[in-house]
mmCIF file of C-alpha atoms and ligand atoms in Angstrom:
data_model
loop_
_atom_site.group_PDB
_atom_site.id
_atom_site.type_symbol
_atom_site.label_atom_id
_atom_site.label_comp_id
_atom_site.label_asym_id
_atom_site.label_seq_id
_atom_site.Cartn_x
_atom_site.Cartn_y
_atom_site.Cartn_z
ATOM 1 C CA UNK A 1 6.023 21.402 4.928
ATOM 2 C CA UNK A 2 3.434 21.700 2.130
ATOM 3 C CA UNK A 3 0.873 24.466 2.916
ATOM 4 C CA UNK A 4 -2.065 22.040 2.482
ATOM 5 C CA UNK A 5 -0.692 19.697 5.147
ATOM 6 C CA UNK A 6 -1.982 20.078 8.710
ATOM 7 C CA UNK A 7 0.639 17.823 10.309
ATOM 8 C CA UNK A 8 3.280 15.307 9.324
ATOM 9 C CA UNK A 9 2.153 11.896 10.539
ATOM 10 C CA UNK A 10 5.114 9.793 9.363
ATOM 11 C CA UNK A 11 8.395 11.462 8.427
ATOM 12 C CA UNK A 12 10.627 10.576 5.457
ATOM 13 C CA UNK A 13 13.261 9.294 7.890
ATOM 14 C CA UNK A 14 10.770 7.060 9.720
ATOM 15 C CA UNK A 15 9.534 5.628 6.413
ATOM 16 C CA UNK A 16 13.079 4.830 5.271
ATOM 17 C CA UNK A 17 13.979 3.226 8.600
ATOM 18 C CA UNK A 18 10.812 1.104 8.658
ATOM 19 C CA UNK A 19 11.311 -0.014 5.032
ATOM 20 C CA UNK A 20 14.811 -1.181 5.944
ATOM 21 C CA UNK A 21 13.387 -3.166 8.866
ATOM 22 C CA UNK A 22 10.544 -4.679 6.841
ATOM 23 C CA UNK A 23 12.937 -5.559 4.011
ATOM 24 C CA UNK A 24 15.131 -7.496 6.427
ATOM 25 C CA UNK A 25 12.164 -9.334 7.959
ATOM 26 C CA UNK A 26 10.755 -10.235 4.525
ATOM 27 C CA UNK A 27 14.194 -11.424 3.365
ATOM 28 C CA UNK A 28 14.377 -13.740 6.375
ATOM 29 C CA UNK A 29 10.789 -14.991 6.070
ATOM 30 C CA UNK A 30 11.245 -15.912 2.392
ATOM 31 C CA UNK A 31 14.890 -17.063 2.650
ATOM 32 C CA UNK A 32 15.773 -19.459 -0.155
ATOM 33 C CA UNK A 33 12.655 -18.595 -2.170
ATOM 34 C CA UNK A 34 12.015 -16.223 -5.018
ATOM 35 C CA UNK A 35 9.291 -13.650 -4.596
ATOM 36 C CA UNK A 36 7.016 -11.547 -6.759
ATOM 37 C CA UNK A 37 5.993 -8.146 -5.441
ATOM 38 C CA UNK A 38 2.661 -6.960 -6.762
ATOM 39 C CA UNK A 39 2.204 -3.236 -6.395
ATOM 40 C CA UNK A 40 -1.315 -1.866 -6.480
ATOM 41 C CA UNK A 41 -1.269 1.283 -8.596
ATOM 42 C CA UNK A 42 -0.856 4.045 -8.132
ATOM 43 C CA UNK A 43 -0.359 4.620 -4.427
ATOM 44 C CA UNK A 44 2.083 1.769 -3.777
ATOM 45 C CA UNK A 45 4.822 3.057 -6.107
ATOM 46 C CA UNK A 46 7.007 4.976 -3.598
ATOM 47 C CA UNK A 47 6.633 2.291 -0.906
ATOM 48 C CA UNK A 48 7.385 -0.555 -3.307
ATOM 49 C CA UNK A 49 10.447 1.294 -4.623
ATOM 50 C CA UNK A 50 11.770 1.956 -1.111
ATOM 51 C CA UNK A 51 10.949 -1.510 0.249
ATOM 52 C CA UNK A 52 12.419 -3.537 -2.627
ATOM 53 C CA UNK A 53 15.850 -1.951 -2.118
ATOM 54 C CA UNK A 54 16.035 -3.777 1.201
ATOM 55 C CA UNK A 55 14.779 -7.212 0.126
ATOM 56 C CA UNK A 56 17.689 -9.545 -0.535
ATOM 57 C CA UNK A 57 15.947 -12.240 -2.568
ATOM 58 C CA UNK A 58 15.481 -13.171 -6.208
ATOM 59 C CA UNK A 59 12.674 -10.758 -6.992
ATOM 60 C CA UNK A 60 10.165 -9.919 -9.713
ATOM 61 C CA UNK A 61 7.744 -7.001 -9.683
ATOM 62 C CA UNK A 62 4.413 -6.486 -11.392
ATOM 63 C CA UNK A 63 1.504 -4.092 -11.011
ATOM 64 C CA UNK A 64 -2.276 -4.118 -10.862
ATOM 65 C CA UNK A 65 -4.589 -1.150 -10.848
ATOM 66 C CA UNK A 66 -7.599 -1.663 -8.633
ATOM 67 C CA UNK A 67 -9.651 1.423 -8.046
ATOM 68 C CA UNK A 68 -11.781 1.804 -4.939
ATOM 69 C CA UNK A 69 -12.234 5.476 -4.155
ATOM 70 C CA UNK A 70 -14.175 8.448 -5.429
ATOM 71 C CA UNK A 71 -13.026 11.640 -3.689
ATOM 72 C CA UNK A 72 -12.809 10.919 0.031
ATOM 73 C CA UNK A 73 -15.578 8.282 -0.021
ATOM 74 C CA UNK A 74 -14.901 4.549 -0.290
ATOM 75 C CA UNK A 75 -16.604 3.129 -3.360
ATOM 76 C CA UNK A 76 -16.866 -0.010 -5.521
ATOM 77 C CA UNK A 77 -13.715 -2.015 -6.269
ATOM 78 C CA UNK A 78 -12.873 -2.225 -9.979
ATOM 79 C CA UNK A 79 -9.923 -3.906 -11.762
ATOM 80 C CA UNK A 80 -8.550 -1.302 -14.157
ATOM 81 C CA UNK A 81 -5.271 -3.006 -15.140
ATOM 82 C CA UNK A 82 -4.367 -6.644 -14.642
ATOM 83 C CA UNK A 83 -0.944 -8.283 -14.132
ATOM 84 C CA UNK A 84 1.293 -9.148 -17.065
ATOM 85 C CA UNK A 85 2.928 -12.045 -15.165
ATOM 86 C CA UNK A 86 1.431 -15.421 -14.224
ATOM 87 C CA UNK A 87 1.482 -15.982 -10.455
ATOM 88 C CA UNK A 88 0.817 -19.727 -10.550
ATOM 89 C CA UNK A 89 2.955 -21.513 -7.914
ATOM 90 C CA UNK A 90 4.766 -18.295 -7.014
ATOM 91 C CA UNK A 91 5.164 -16.671 -3.606
ATOM 92 C CA UNK A 92 3.308 -13.394 -3.952
ATOM 93 C CA UNK A 93 3.594 -10.313 -1.762
ATOM 94 C CA UNK A 94 0.965 -7.662 -2.449
ATOM 95 C CA UNK A 95 2.315 -4.174 -1.768
ATOM 96 C CA UNK A 96 -0.166 -1.505 -0.686
ATOM 97 C CA UNK A 97 0.152 2.088 0.456
ATOM 98 C CA UNK A 98 -2.815 1.775 2.827
ATOM 99 C CA UNK A 99 -5.340 -0.767 4.049
ATOM 100 C CA UNK A 100 -8.474 1.179 4.848
ATOM 101 C CA UNK A 101 -11.826 -0.655 4.588
ATOM 102 C CA UNK A 102 -9.944 -3.769 3.381
ATOM 103 C CA UNK A 103 -12.209 -4.157 0.322
ATOM 104 C CA UNK A 104 -9.425 -3.727 -2.247
ATOM 105 C CA UNK A 105 -7.212 -6.258 -0.541
ATOM 106 C CA UNK A 106 -10.022 -8.819 -0.266
ATOM 107 C CA UNK A 107 -10.708 -8.617 -4.002
ATOM 108 C CA UNK A 108 -7.026 -8.848 -4.991
ATOM 109 C CA UNK A 109 -6.216 -11.659 -2.529
ATOM 110 C CA UNK A 110 -9.179 -13.726 -3.719
ATOM 111 C CA UNK A 111 -8.164 -13.154 -7.336
ATOM 112 C CA UNK A 112 -4.557 -14.233 -6.759
ATOM 113 C CA UNK A 113 -5.678 -17.257 -4.728
ATOM 114 C CA UNK A 114 -7.931 -18.277 -7.617
ATOM 115 C CA UNK A 115 -4.883 -18.128 -9.915
ATOM 116 C CA UNK A 116 -3.151 -20.679 -7.673
ATOM 117 C CA UNK A 117 -0.349 -18.578 -6.264
ATOM 118 C CA UNK A 118 1.837 -20.639 -3.929
ATOM 119 C CA UNK A 119 1.236 -18.105 -1.162
ATOM 120 C CA UNK A 120 -0.303 -14.642 -0.965
ATOM 121 C CA UNK A 121 0.777 -12.192 1.714
ATOM 122 C CA UNK A 122 0.451 -8.441 2.109
ATOM 123 C CA UNK A 123 2.814 -5.604 2.965
ATOM 124 C CA UNK A 124 1.289 -2.195 3.580
ATOM 125 C CA UNK A 125 2.944 1.091 4.455
ATOM 126 C CA UNK A 126 -0.091 2.239 6.439
ATOM 127 C CA UNK A 127 -2.870 0.440 8.255
ATOM 128 C CA UNK A 128 -6.047 2.262 9.299
ATOM 129 C CA UNK A 129 -7.871 -0.457 11.308
ATOM 130 C CA UNK A 130 -10.606 1.900 12.582
ATOM 131 C CA UNK A 131 -12.102 2.039 9.064
ATOM 132 C CA UNK A 132 -12.136 -1.706 8.390
ATOM 133 C CA UNK A 133 -15.340 -3.129 6.831
ATOM 134 C CA UNK A 134 -13.818 -6.459 5.776
ATOM 135 C CA UNK A 135 -12.039 -8.791 8.183
ATOM 136 C CA UNK A 136 -8.519 -8.779 6.783
ATOM 137 C CA UNK A 137 -5.038 -8.031 8.122
ATOM 138 C CA UNK A 138 -1.752 -7.278 6.379
ATOM 139 C CA UNK A 139 1.220 -9.515 7.201
ATOM 140 C CA UNK A 140 3.736 -6.658 7.189
ATOM 141 C CA UNK A 141 2.634 -3.219 8.401
ATOM 142 C CA UNK A 142 4.764 -0.098 8.278
ATOM 143 C CA UNK A 143 2.670 2.124 10.535
ATOM 144 C CA UNK A 144 -0.764 1.855 12.154
ATOM 145 C CA UNK A 145 -2.486 5.221 11.887
ATOM 146 C CA UNK A 146 -5.652 6.873 13.253
ATOM 147 C CA UNK A 147 -8.690 7.457 10.972
ATOM 148 C CA UNK A 148 -7.459 10.745 9.493
ATOM 149 C CA UNK A 149 -7.355 11.726 5.812
ATOM 150 C CA UNK A 150 -3.721 11.153 4.863
ATOM 151 C CA UNK A 151 -1.753 12.109 1.777
ATOM 152 C CA UNK A 152 1.822 11.823 0.542
ATOM 153 C CA UNK A 153 4.342 9.057 -0.168
ATOM 154 C CA UNK A 154 1.977 7.698 -2.824
ATOM 155 C CA UNK A 155 -1.335 8.666 -1.244
ATOM 156 C CA UNK A 156 -3.412 11.224 -3.080
ATOM 157 C CA UNK A 157 -6.373 13.530 -2.797
ATOM 158 C CA UNK A 158 -7.852 14.026 -6.275
ATOM 159 C CA UNK A 159 -4.573 12.658 -7.733
ATOM 160 C CA UNK A 160 -2.451 15.318 -6.007
ATOM 161 C CA UNK A 161 0.207 15.121 -3.255
ATOM 162 C CA UNK A 162 1.521 11.616 -4.161
ATOM 163 C CA UNK A 163 5.026 13.090 -4.526
ATOM 164 C CA UNK A 164 5.331 14.363 -0.942
ATOM 165 C CA UNK A 165 8.250 12.498 0.708
ATOM 166 C CA UNK A 166 6.315 12.040 3.984
ATOM 167 C CA UNK A 167 2.793 11.028 5.058
ATOM 168 C CA UNK A 168 0.763 14.011 6.209
ATOM 169 C CA UNK A 169 -2.765 14.850 7.302
ATOM 170 C CA UNK A 170 -4.635 16.963 4.744
ATOM 171 C CA UNK A 171 -6.143 20.212 6.045
ATOM 172 C CA UNK A 172 -9.853 19.586 6.557
ATOM 173 C CA UNK A 173 -10.858 22.858 4.878
ATOM 174 C CA UNK A 174 -9.623 21.403 1.556
ATOM 175 C CA UNK A 175 -12.120 18.525 1.408
ATOM 176 C CA UNK A 176 -15.003 19.573 3.651
HETATM 177 C C1 LIG B 1 -6.510 3.289 -2.348
HETATM 178 C C2 LIG B 1 -5.266 2.710 -1.712
HETATM 179 C C3 LIG B 1 -5.616 1.258 -1.550
HETATM 180 C C4 LIG B 1 -7.100 1.277 -1.313
HETATM 181 C C5 LIG B 1 -7.381 1.094 0.131
HETATM 182 O O1 LIG B 1 -6.411 3.076 -3.712
HETATM 183 O O2 LIG B 1 -4.148 2.877 -2.537
HETATM 184 O O3 LIG B 1 -5.343 0.508 -2.704
HETATM 185 O O4 LIG B 1 -7.570 2.544 -1.774
HETATM 186 O O5 LIG B 1 -8.741 1.215 0.396
HETATM 187 P P1 LIG B 1 -9.671 0.069 0.948
HETATM 188 O O6 LIG B 1 -8.915 -0.693 2.014
HETATM 189 O O7 LIG B 1 -10.826 0.838 1.512
HETATM 190 O O8 LIG B 1 -10.073 -0.806 -0.187
HETATM 191 P P2 LIG B 1 -7.153 3.928 -4.830
HETATM 192 O O9 LIG B 1 -8.246 3.110 -5.382
HETATM 193 O O10 LIG B 1 -7.484 5.280 -4.282
HETATM 194 O O11 LIG B 1 -6.072 4.056 -5.951
HETATM 195 P P3 LIG B 1 -4.664 4.808 -5.965
HETATM 196 O O12 LIG B 1 -3.669 3.889 -5.312
HETATM 197 O O13 LIG B 1 -4.399 5.003 -7.420
HETATM 198 O O14 LIG B 1 -4.807 6.108 -5.216
#
């Protein structure tokens, strides 16, 4: 375990197993349709890569960068990088590493709706409902977690720890 990690919250094995399950469910739900996965940079990269292996559909991927954090504090939502693909009349699945306050998701969902996507749903690796400020729920949730500061499998603290193969709780002494 990394020395800055207090505890492992979700193991590599649990993430892989859950991605297999979610991939099967998504494949069934969208059977006969093509799908575009929209990963929100940068945190969604490992989850999107693991999840897409288990989706048996005609699939496109694209990415948006929507920034919402400064340090450990939630902040304004800002679109840093937009999509390169048109989503008009397409079934869209937004892929997130975590839904925290829900502000990022609200902004992105409203944007994609305004571009006339056929449907807009959300898959998130982690859901932290205790921190929600906006009434919004993901359609596909990997794991519901308590309101702890988590890192790994895409999630960062000051851009570090994204490469950890598990989700862990960061030692409090490092951000207090
Ligand atoms: C994080 C995370 C989600 C968002 C969730 O992104 O990846 O996109 O915040 O927070 P919210 O529900 O409170 O809006 P961040 O802006 O830190 O970018 P990153 O993925 O590059 O780390």
